[in-house]
């Protein structure tokens, strides 16, 4: 039978080339076409399934890439345009009658929370988005036009707006005019330099203003977790002279460590980091060097012949006491305010470093702490903690008498269903120990709870933990306070249950948030876990603003309704388990 396939579409042949691709060659009509819906439709059609761009030459492929980038800028400009309309609708003329064109200079302060919920971003990021939307039309329309036509990206537009923010309206317009025709093809860094130079040109005092403003408004110390799991600590808005002096001190300490030869394998950058931390923590160079030498000696001794081999501490299947219904697990001791020297297992020999009090919140699966499993932990501000780091931090916390310990029972989804705060056992330790232990005592424990247990810290100190229920799915009002203020137990259990502020985009720790009633107390709302949740102070105020409402369909679930009528639900915290 004859082959009925059309020419160019038979088995093993390439599809026919679309002649419209030629428009994306350098200088072609599509290559210079301003972004918009027509270009978006054409680029999508010619890019094809999975954007394979079948039939395109290398030159045409580069042209398609450039136009997609222009469309990305155009879409960003469109989003900012919608934000501007929300600003207009949030106009509050009774606060200020000042305007830039049809844009008010003030608007509803809850707008940032509306955007945060809709776009899944923090309130701070939403506030910056609103500011940029306003800035690119009210003060820098020429820069906004370059974003719309694809000459610059959102990141570049933001960089220009940031650099010119300190200038008056007139000076900002003059500075923008100086650079607006020089932006094509520039990197974000090059554009920042252009904008900074323009600001200095039109307002020679602008550089000093920016520096003074940064030292006043942007001074902060930031702590965060890097993607590798390591921590980062940085300061911003520093006075230049003092920052230079501090940097010199860090370098000098690193040089001192290098000359000591106690760190033979360390790079200078590692020694600078060590010096930076020691200077902040008040650790002398002599103590650090002595400790390094002691640790080296201990490591050499550990490798000596005749050392007994280590023991296997078991596997995930060895975890005792898998609990009642819902397969709850014991989620490890959460230490508040850990500090002091390292625990018995942490650092071998050598002079202990001075106590380094810190305030944090660590959540470590008990199976990890007991070396029965390798489940990750979690630290507020640190994010996930690999098991080895979690054990090290717990050992460090155990070495400080100021550490506080709690045990939380979680279900199969990691939701807290039981909790107890550790108290001194009231008797002398059984003796020195280098291991953690968690054992159940005889007796019923709290009603509907999970019994009474003994937590033994490295060193032998024993703590008693009574595990009571957490009101997350249902509430019997046992923790209810009959006054406006929540009692300490209710407040703490709500903080454990919620983990963070219950406004979905907000990540402020529950410990640093208010206990806030869903139904207001003066309107009959109970001061109870079924009508209360953690809200940051700002989210608390937003919830009380006109058009906002919070309900709790179940004790641990918080449903927010915004003025636009959209709803967003935040459930209880899911702990590592």
Coordinates of C-alpha atoms in Angstrom, one line a residue:
X1 CA 0.0 0.0 0.0
X2 CA 1.3 3.5 -0.9
X3 CA 2.6 5.8 1.9
X4 CA -0.2 8.3 2.5
X5 CA 1.9 10.7 4.7
X6 CA 2.4 14.3 3.6
X7 CA 5.8 15.5 2.4
X8 CA 8.0 16.5 5.3
X9 CA 5.9 14.7 7.9
X10 CA 6.9 11.1 7.3
X11 CA 8.5 8.9 9.9
X12 CA 12.0 10.1 10.9
X13 CA 11.7 13.6 9.2
X14 CA 11.7 17.0 10.8
X15 CA 8.5 19.1 10.8
X16 CA 8.4 21.9 8.2
X17 CA 10.0 25.1 9.3
X18 CA 7.7 28.0 10.1
X19 CA 8.7 31.0 8.0
X20 CA 7.7 33.4 10.7
X21 CA 10.8 32.4 12.7
X22 CA 12.8 34.6 10.4
X23 CA 11.3 37.7 12.1
X24 CA 13.3 36.8 15.2
X25 CA 16.6 37.0 13.4
X26 CA 18.7 40.0 14.3
X27 CA 17.0 43.2 13.1
X28 CA 13.9 41.3 12.0
X29 CA 10.4 42.6 12.7
X30 CA 9.7 40.3 15.6
X31 CA 13.2 40.9 17.0
X32 CA 12.4 44.6 17.5
X33 CA 8.7 44.3 18.2
X34 CA 7.6 45.8 21.5
X35 CA 6.2 43.3 24.0
X36 CA 2.5 42.9 24.3
X37 CA -0.2 40.3 23.8
X38 CA 0.4 39.9 20.1
X39 CA 4.1 39.2 20.6
X40 CA 3.3 36.8 23.5
X41 CA 0.9 34.8 21.3
X42 CA 3.4 34.6 18.4
X43 CA 6.4 33.7 20.7
X44 CA 4.3 31.0 22.4
X45 CA 3.2 29.5 19.1
X46 CA 6.7 29.4 17.5
X47 CA 8.4 28.2 20.7
X48 CA 6.1 25.2 20.6
X49 CA 5.7 22.3 23.0
X50 CA 8.3 22.5 25.9
X51 CA 9.7 25.6 24.2
X52 CA 11.8 23.5 21.8
X53 CA 11.7 26.2 19.1
X54 CA 11.7 23.6 16.4
X55 CA 13.2 24.9 13.1
X56 CA 14.8 28.0 14.6
X57 CA 18.4 28.9 13.7
X58 CA 20.8 29.9 16.5
X59 CA 20.3 33.6 15.6
X60 CA 16.5 33.2 15.7
X61 CA 16.7 31.3 19.0
X62 CA 18.6 34.2 20.5
X63 CA 16.0 36.6 19.2
X64 CA 13.2 34.5 20.8
X65 CA 15.1 34.5 24.1
X66 CA 15.4 38.3 24.0
X67 CA 11.7 38.7 23.3
X68 CA 10.7 36.4 26.1
X69 CA 12.8 38.5 28.4
X70 CA 11.1 41.6 27.1
X71 CA 7.7 39.9 27.7
X72 CA 8.8 39.1 31.3
X73 CA 9.5 42.8 31.9
X74 CA 6.1 43.7 30.3
X75 CA 4.3 41.3 32.5
X76 CA 6.1 42.8 35.6
X77 CA 5.0 46.2 34.5
X78 CA 1.4 44.9 34.1
X79 CA 1.5 43.5 37.6
X80 CA 2.7 46.9 39.0
X81 CA -0.1 48.6 37.0
X82 CA -2.7 46.4 38.8
X83 CA -1.0 47.3 42.1
X84 CA -1.3 51.0 41.3
X85 CA -5.1 50.5 40.8
X86 CA -5.3 48.9 44.2
X87 CA -3.4 52.0 45.6
X88 CA -6.1 54.3 44.0
X89 CA -8.9 52.2 45.5
X90 CA -7.2 52.3 48.9
X91 CA -6.9 56.2 48.8
X92 CA -7.4 57.7 52.2
X93 CA -7.8 61.5 51.5
X94 CA -8.6 62.2 55.1
X95 CA -5.0 61.4 56.0
X96 CA -3.4 63.4 53.2
X97 CA -4.5 65.2 50.2
X98 CA -1.1 65.2 48.5
X99 CA -1.1 63.4 45.2
X100 CA 1.2 62.7 42.2
X101 CA -1.2 62.8 39.3
X102 CA -4.1 60.5 40.0
X103 CA -2.0 58.5 42.5
X104 CA -2.5 59.3 46.2
X105 CA 0.6 59.7 48.4
X106 CA -1.1 57.6 51.2
X107 CA -3.3 54.5 51.1
X108 CA -4.8 51.9 53.2
X109 CA -2.1 50.4 55.4
X110 CA -3.6 46.9 55.2
X111 CA -3.0 46.8 51.4
X112 CA 0.3 45.2 51.9
X113 CA -1.3 42.3 53.8
X114 CA -3.9 41.9 51.0
X115 CA -1.1 41.6 48.5
X116 CA 1.0 39.4 50.7
X117 CA -1.9 36.9 51.0
X118 CA -2.7 37.0 47.3
X119 CA 0.9 36.7 46.0
X120 CA 2.3 34.4 48.7
X121 CA 5.0 36.9 49.9
X122 CA 5.9 38.5 53.1
X123 CA 4.2 41.7 54.2
X124 CA 7.6 43.4 53.9
X125 CA 8.1 42.3 50.3
X126 CA 4.5 43.3 49.5
X127 CA 5.2 46.8 50.9
X128 CA 8.3 47.1 48.7
X129 CA 6.2 46.0 45.7
X130 CA 3.6 48.7 46.4
X131 CA 6.3 51.4 46.8
X132 CA 7.9 50.4 43.5
X133 CA 4.6 50.5 41.7
X134 CA 3.9 54.0 43.1
X135 CA 7.5 55.2 42.4
X136 CA 7.6 54.1 38.7
X137 CA 4.6 56.2 37.9
X138 CA 4.6 59.0 40.4
X139 CA 8.3 60.0 40.3
X140 CA 10.1 57.9 37.7
X141 CA 7.6 57.4 34.8
X142 CA 10.5 57.3 32.2
X143 CA 12.1 54.4 34.0
X144 CA 8.6 52.7 34.3
X145 CA 8.3 53.0 30.5
X146 CA 11.6 51.3 30.0
X147 CA 10.3 48.4 32.1
X148 CA 7.1 48.2 30.1
X149 CA 8.9 48.2 26.7
X150 CA 11.4 45.5 27.9
X151 CA 14.5 47.6 27.9
X152 CA 15.1 46.8 31.6
X153 CA 14.0 44.1 33.9
X154 CA 12.1 44.3 37.2
X155 CA 15.4 43.9 39.1
X156 CA 17.0 46.8 37.2
X157 CA 14.0 49.1 37.7
X158 CA 14.0 48.3 41.4
X159 CA 17.8 49.1 41.6
X160 CA 17.3 52.5 40.0
X161 CA 14.3 53.4 42.2
X162 CA 16.3 52.4 45.3
X163 CA 19.3 54.6 44.3
X164 CA 17.1 57.6 43.6
X165 CA 14.8 57.2 46.5
X166 CA 16.7 59.7 48.6
X167 CA 16.3 62.5 46.0
X168 CA 13.5 65.1 45.9
X169 CA 11.0 64.8 43.1
X170 CA 12.8 67.3 40.9
X171 CA 16.2 65.8 41.5
X172 CA 14.9 62.3 40.9
X173 CA 13.4 63.4 37.5
X174 CA 16.7 65.0 36.5
X175 CA 18.7 62.0 37.5
X176 CA 16.4 59.6 35.6
X177 CA 16.7 61.8 32.5
X178 CA 20.4 61.5 32.6
X179 CA 20.4 57.7 32.5
X180 CA 17.2 56.7 30.8
X181 CA 18.8 56.4 27.3
X182 CA 21.8 54.5 28.6
X183 CA 20.1 51.5 30.2
X184 CA 19.9 49.0 27.3
X185 CA 22.2 46.1 27.6
X186 CA 23.5 47.1 31.1
X187 CA 23.8 44.6 34.0
X188 CA 22.1 45.4 37.3
X189 CA 25.4 46.3 38.8
X190 CA 26.2 48.7 35.9
X191 CA 22.8 50.3 36.2
X192 CA 23.2 50.8 40.0
X193 CA 26.5 52.7 39.3
X194 CA 24.8 54.8 36.6
X195 CA 22.0 55.7 38.9
X196 CA 24.4 56.5 41.9
X197 CA 26.5 58.7 39.6
X198 CA 23.4 60.5 38.4
X199 CA 22.2 61.1 41.9
X200 CA 25.6 62.6 42.8
X201 CA 25.6 64.8 39.7
X202 CA 22.2 66.4 40.2
X203 CA 22.5 66.5 44.0
X204 CA 26.1 66.5 45.3
X205 CA 24.8 66.1 48.8
X206 CA 22.8 63.0 47.8
X207 CA 25.6 60.6 48.6
X208 CA 25.9 61.9 52.1
X209 CA 22.1 61.8 52.5
X210 CA 22.0 58.2 51.4
X211 CA 24.7 57.2 53.8
X212 CA 23.1 59.1 56.7
X213 CA 19.7 57.7 55.9
X214 CA 21.1 54.1 55.8
X215 CA 22.9 54.5 59.1
X216 CA 19.6 55.7 60.7
X217 CA 16.9 53.8 58.9
X218 CA 18.6 50.6 57.6
X219 CA 21.0 49.8 60.5
X220 CA 20.3 46.2 61.4
X221 CA 22.0 42.9 62.1
X222 CA 20.6 40.0 60.2
X223 CA 20.9 36.3 61.0
X224 CA 19.8 33.6 58.5
X225 CA 20.3 30.1 57.2
X226 CA 22.2 29.6 54.0
X227 CA 21.1 27.1 51.4
X228 CA 23.9 24.8 52.5
X229 CA 22.6 24.6 56.0
X230 CA 25.3 26.8 57.5
X231 CA 24.4 30.1 59.3
X232 CA 25.1 33.6 58.2
X233 CA 25.4 36.8 60.2
X234 CA 25.7 40.3 58.8
X235 CA 25.3 43.9 59.8
X236 CA 24.0 46.7 57.6
X237 CA 24.0 50.5 57.7
X238 CA 27.3 50.6 59.5
X239 CA 29.3 53.9 60.0
X240 CA 32.1 53.6 57.5
X241 CA 35.0 54.4 59.9
X242 CA 33.8 51.9 62.6
X243 CA 33.2 49.2 60.0
X244 CA 36.7 49.7 58.6
X245 CA 38.1 49.4 62.1
X246 CA 36.1 46.3 62.8
X247 CA 37.3 44.7 59.6
X248 CA 40.9 45.4 60.5
X249 CA 40.4 43.8 63.9
X250 CA 39.0 40.7 62.3
X251 CA 42.0 40.5 59.9
X252 CA 44.4 41.0 62.8
X253 CA 42.8 38.2 64.9
X254 CA 43.0 35.9 61.8
X255 CA 46.7 36.7 61.4
X256 CA 47.2 35.9 65.1
X257 CA 45.6 32.5 64.6
X258 CA 47.7 31.8 61.5
X259 CA 50.9 32.6 63.4
X260 CA 50.0 30.2 66.2
X261 CA 50.1 27.3 63.8
X262 CA 47.2 25.7 65.8
X263 CA 45.0 25.6 62.7
X264 CA 47.3 24.0 60.0
X265 CA 44.6 23.1 57.6
X266 CA 42.5 26.3 57.8
X267 CA 42.3 28.9 55.0
X268 CA 42.6 32.6 55.8
X269 CA 38.9 33.1 55.1
X270 CA 38.1 30.4 57.7
X271 CA 40.4 32.1 60.2
X272 CA 38.6 35.4 59.5
X273 CA 35.3 33.8 60.2
X274 CA 36.6 32.3 63.4
X275 CA 38.1 35.6 64.5
X276 CA 34.8 37.4 63.6
X277 CA 32.8 35.1 65.9
X278 CA 35.3 35.1 68.7
X279 CA 35.5 38.9 68.8
X280 CA 31.7 39.0 68.9
X281 CA 31.4 36.3 71.6
X282 CA 34.2 37.7 73.7
X283 CA 36.5 34.7 73.2
X284 CA 40.2 35.5 73.6
X285 CA 42.8 34.4 71.1
X286 CA 44.6 32.5 73.8
X287 CA 41.5 30.5 74.7
X288 CA 40.7 29.7 71.1
X289 CA 44.3 28.6 70.4
X290 CA 44.5 26.5 73.5
X291 CA 41.2 24.8 72.7
X292 CA 42.4 24.0 69.1
X293 CA 45.6 22.4 70.3
X294 CA 43.7 20.3 72.9
X295 CA 41.3 19.1 70.2
X296 CA 44.1 18.2 67.9
X297 CA 45.8 16.2 70.8
X298 CA 42.5 14.5 71.5
X299 CA 42.0 13.6 67.9
X300 CA 45.5 12.1 67.7
X301 CA 44.9 10.1 70.8
X302 CA 41.6 8.8 69.3
X303 CA 43.5 7.4 66.4
X304 CA 46.1 5.6 68.5
X305 CA 46.2 1.7 68.3
X306 CA 44.1 -0.2 70.8
X307 CA 41.1 2.2 70.9
X308 CA 37.9 0.2 71.3
X309 CA 35.5 0.4 68.3
X310 CA 32.3 2.5 68.6
X311 CA 28.9 0.9 69.0
X312 CA 25.9 1.0 66.8
X313 CA 23.1 3.0 68.4
X314 CA 20.3 1.3 66.4
X315 CA 18.0 2.3 63.6
X316 CA 14.7 4.0 63.0
X317 CA 12.9 0.8 63.8
X318 CA 14.3 0.7 67.4
X319 CA 12.4 3.8 68.6
X320 CA 10.5 2.7 71.7
X321 CA 7.2 4.0 72.9
X322 CA 5.4 4.7 69.5
X323 CA 2.3 6.1 71.1
X324 CA -1.4 6.0 71.1
X325 CA -3.9 6.6 68.3
X326 CA -2.6 8.5 65.3
X327 CA 0.9 7.0 65.6
X328 CA 2.2 10.0 67.6
X329 CA 5.9 10.3 68.1
X330 CA 7.9 12.2 70.7
X331 CA 9.2 15.3 69.1
X332 CA 12.5 16.2 70.8
X333 CA 13.2 18.6 73.6
X334 CA 12.9 22.1 72.4
X335 CA 15.5 24.2 74.2
X336 CA 14.9 27.9 74.9
X337 CA 17.8 30.1 75.7
X338 CA 20.6 27.6 75.2
X339 CA 24.1 28.8 76.0
X340 CA 27.2 28.0 77.9
X341 CA 30.0 25.6 77.1
X342 CA 29.7 22.5 75.0
X343 CA 28.1 19.4 76.4
X344 CA 30.0 16.3 77.5
X345 CA 29.9 14.7 74.0
X346 CA 30.5 17.9 72.1
X347 CA 34.2 18.9 72.6
X348 CA 36.9 16.6 73.8
X349 CA 39.3 18.1 76.4
X350 CA 40.8 21.5 76.4
X351 CA 39.7 24.7 78.1
X352 CA 36.0 25.3 77.7
X353 CA 35.1 28.6 76.0
X354 CA 33.2 31.2 78.1
X355 CA 29.4 30.8 78.3
X356 CA 27.8 32.2 75.1
X357 CA 24.2 32.8 76.1
X358 CA 21.9 32.7 73.1
X359 CA 18.1 32.9 72.7
X360 CA 16.6 30.6 70.1
X361 CA 14.1 27.8 69.8
X362 CA 15.3 24.3 68.7
X363 CA 13.0 21.4 67.7
X364 CA 14.8 18.1 67.6
X365 CA 13.1 14.7 67.0
X366 CA 13.7 12.6 70.1
X367 CA 14.8 9.6 67.9
X368 CA 17.6 11.8 66.6
X369 CA 18.6 13.0 70.0
X370 CA 18.8 9.4 71.3
X371 CA 20.8 8.3 68.2
X372 CA 18.0 6.0 67.2
X373 CA 17.4 7.7 63.9
X374 CA 18.7 10.5 61.6
X375 CA 15.7 12.8 61.3
X376 CA 16.3 16.5 60.7
X377 CA 15.6 19.0 63.3
X378 CA 14.5 22.7 63.1
X379 CA 15.6 26.0 64.5
X380 CA 13.7 29.2 64.4
X381 CA 15.8 31.5 62.1
X382 CA 17.9 28.5 61.1
X383 CA 15.5 26.4 59.2
X384 CA 16.1 22.7 58.9
X385 CA 19.0 21.3 60.9
X386 CA 20.9 18.2 59.8
X387 CA 20.9 15.5 62.5
X388 CA 24.6 16.0 63.4
X389 CA 24.1 19.7 63.9
X390 CA 20.9 19.2 65.8
X391 CA 22.7 16.9 68.3
X392 CA 25.6 19.3 68.6
X393 CA 23.2 22.2 69.4
X394 CA 21.3 20.1 71.9
X395 CA 24.5 19.1 73.6
X396 CA 25.6 22.8 73.8
X397 CA 22.2 23.7 75.2
X398 CA 22.4 20.9 77.8
X399 CA 25.7 22.5 79.1
X400 CA 23.8 25.6 80.1
X401 CA 21.8 25.8 83.3
X402 CA 19.6 28.5 81.6
X403 CA 18.2 26.2 78.9
X404 CA 14.6 25.3 79.1
X405 CA 13.3 22.0 77.8
X406 CA 9.9 20.9 76.4
X407 CA 8.7 17.7 74.8
X408 CA 6.0 17.8 72.1
X409 CA 4.1 14.7 70.9
X410 CA 3.2 15.0 67.2
X411 CA 0.9 12.9 65.0
X412 CA 1.8 11.3 61.6
X413 CA 1.4 14.7 60.0
X414 CA 3.8 16.4 62.4
X415 CA 1.0 18.3 64.2
X416 CA 1.4 18.8 67.9
X417 CA -1.2 16.7 69.8
X418 CA 0.6 16.5 73.2
X419 CA 3.1 18.7 75.1
X420 CA 4.8 19.0 78.4
X421 CA 7.4 21.4 79.9
X422 CA 10.3 19.8 81.7
X423 CA 10.7 20.5 85.4
X424 CA 13.5 19.4 87.8
X425 CA 12.8 15.9 89.0
X426 CA 13.4 16.8 92.6
X427 CA 16.0 14.2 93.3
X428 CA 19.8 13.8 92.8
X429 CA 21.0 12.6 89.4
X430 CA 21.8 8.9 89.2
X431 CA 25.4 9.8 88.2
X432 CA 27.4 11.2 85.4
X433 CA 26.2 10.1 81.9
X434 CA 27.1 11.1 78.4
X435 CA 23.8 10.0 76.9
X436 CA 20.3 11.3 76.6
X437 CA 17.4 9.2 77.9
X438 CA 13.7 9.5 77.9
X439 CA 11.8 7.0 80.0
X440 CA 8.2 6.7 81.1
X441 CA 7.2 6.7 84.8
X442 CA 4.5 4.8 86.4
X443 CA 1.2 6.6 86.9
X444 CA -1.6 7.9 84.6
X445 CA -0.2 11.4 83.9
X446 CA -2.5 14.3 82.8
X447 CA -6.1 13.3 81.8
X448 CA -6.3 12.4 78.1
X449 CA -2.6 12.9 77.8
X450 CA 0.5 10.8 77.1
X451 CA 1.8 10.0 80.6
X452 CA 4.6 11.2 82.8
X453 CA 8.2 10.8 81.6
X454 CA 11.8 11.5 82.8
X455 CA 14.2 13.3 80.5
X456 CA 17.8 12.7 81.3
X457 CA 20.4 15.2 80.0
X458 CA 24.0 14.4 79.3
X459 CA 25.7 14.8 82.7
X460 CA 22.9 12.9 84.5
X461 CA 20.4 15.8 85.3
X462 CA 16.9 14.4 85.4
X463 CA 13.8 16.4 84.4
X464 CA 10.1 15.4 84.8
X465 CA 7.7 15.9 81.8
X466 CA 4.0 15.5 82.1
X467 CA 2.6 15.2 78.6
X468 CA -0.9 16.7 78.3
X469 CA -3.1 17.2 75.2
X470 CA -2.8 20.1 72.8
X471 CA -6.2 21.5 71.7
X472 CA -5.7 21.3 67.9
X473 CA -8.6 19.3 66.5
X474 CA -11.1 19.7 69.3
X475 CA -11.2 21.7 72.5
X476 CA -12.7 20.9 75.9
X477 CA -11.9 24.4 77.3
X478 CA -9.7 22.9 80.1
X479 CA -7.1 25.7 79.5
X480 CA -9.6 28.5 79.2
X481 CA -9.0 31.8 81.0
X482 CA -12.0 33.6 82.3
X483 CA -10.4 37.0 81.7
X484 CA -9.2 38.9 78.7
X485 CA -5.6 37.9 79.1
X486 CA -4.6 34.3 78.4
X487 CA -3.0 32.4 81.3
X488 CA 0.5 31.2 80.9
X489 CA -0.4 27.6 80.1
X490 CA -2.9 28.6 77.4
X491 CA -0.6 31.0 75.8
X492 CA 2.3 28.5 75.7
X493 CA 0.2 25.7 74.2
X494 CA -1.2 28.0 71.5
X495 CA 2.3 29.0 70.7
X496 CA 3.4 25.4 70.4
X497 CA 0.3 24.5 68.3
X498 CA 0.6 27.5 65.9
X499 CA 4.4 27.8 65.8
X500 CA 4.2 31.1 63.9
X501 CA 1.8 34.0 63.3
X502 CA -1.4 32.5 61.9
X503 CA -1.6 35.0 59.0
X504 CA -0.4 32.7 56.2
X505 CA 2.4 34.8 54.7
X506 CA 3.8 35.9 58.1
X507 CA 6.6 33.9 59.6
X508 CA 7.1 35.7 63.0
X509 CA 7.6 33.2 65.7
X510 CA 4.5 32.6 67.9
X511 CA 6.6 33.3 71.0
X512 CA 7.1 36.9 69.6
X513 CA 3.4 37.3 68.7
X514 CA 0.3 38.3 70.5
X515 CA -2.4 35.9 71.8
X516 CA -5.4 37.3 69.8
X517 CA -9.1 36.5 69.9
X518 CA -10.8 35.5 66.7
X519 CA -14.2 36.6 68.1
X520 CA -13.3 39.7 70.1
X521 CA -13.5 39.2 73.9
X522 CA -15.8 42.2 74.3
X523 CA -18.2 40.6 71.8
X524 CA -18.5 37.3 73.7
X525 CA -15.4 35.6 72.4
X526 CA -13.7 33.1 74.8
X527 CA -10.1 33.4 75.9
X528 CA -9.5 29.8 74.9
X529 CA -7.5 27.8 72.4
X530 CA -10.6 27.4 70.2
X531 CA -10.9 31.2 69.8
X532 CA -7.3 32.4 70.0
X533 CA -4.2 32.3 67.9
X534 CA -0.7 33.7 67.5
X535 CA -0.7 37.0 65.6
X536 CA 2.2 39.3 65.1
X537 CA 1.5 42.8 66.4
X538 CA 1.1 44.2 62.9
X539 CA -1.1 41.3 61.7
X540 CA -3.1 41.7 64.9
X541 CA -3.8 45.4 63.9
X542 CA -4.7 44.3 60.4
X543 CA -7.2 41.8 61.6
X544 CA -9.0 44.5 63.5
X545 CA -9.2 46.8 60.5
X546 CA -12.5 47.3 58.6
X547 CA -13.3 44.4 56.1
X548 CA -10.9 41.9 57.8
X549 CA -12.1 38.8 59.7
X550 CA -10.6 35.7 61.3
X551 CA -12.5 32.6 62.2
X552 CA -11.4 29.2 63.6
X553 CA -13.3 26.3 62.0
X554 CA -11.3 24.0 64.3
X555 CA -9.1 25.1 67.2
X556 CA -5.8 24.8 65.2
X557 CA -7.1 26.2 61.9
X558 CA -7.4 30.0 61.2
X559 CA -9.3 31.3 58.2
X560 CA -8.6 34.9 57.2
X561 CA -11.1 36.9 55.0
X562 CA -9.8 40.0 53.3
X563 CA -11.7 43.1 52.3
X564 CA -11.9 41.8 48.7
X565 CA -13.7 38.7 50.0
X566 CA -10.9 36.2 49.4
X567 CA -10.2 33.6 52.2
X568 CA -6.8 32.2 53.2
X569 CA -6.5 29.4 55.7
X570 CA -3.5 28.6 58.0
X571 CA -3.4 25.3 59.8
X572 CA -1.3 24.3 62.8
X573 CA 2.5 24.0 62.5
X574 CA 3.9 20.8 61.1
X575 CA 6.9 19.8 63.1
X576 CA 9.8 17.6 61.9
X577 CA 8.9 14.1 62.8

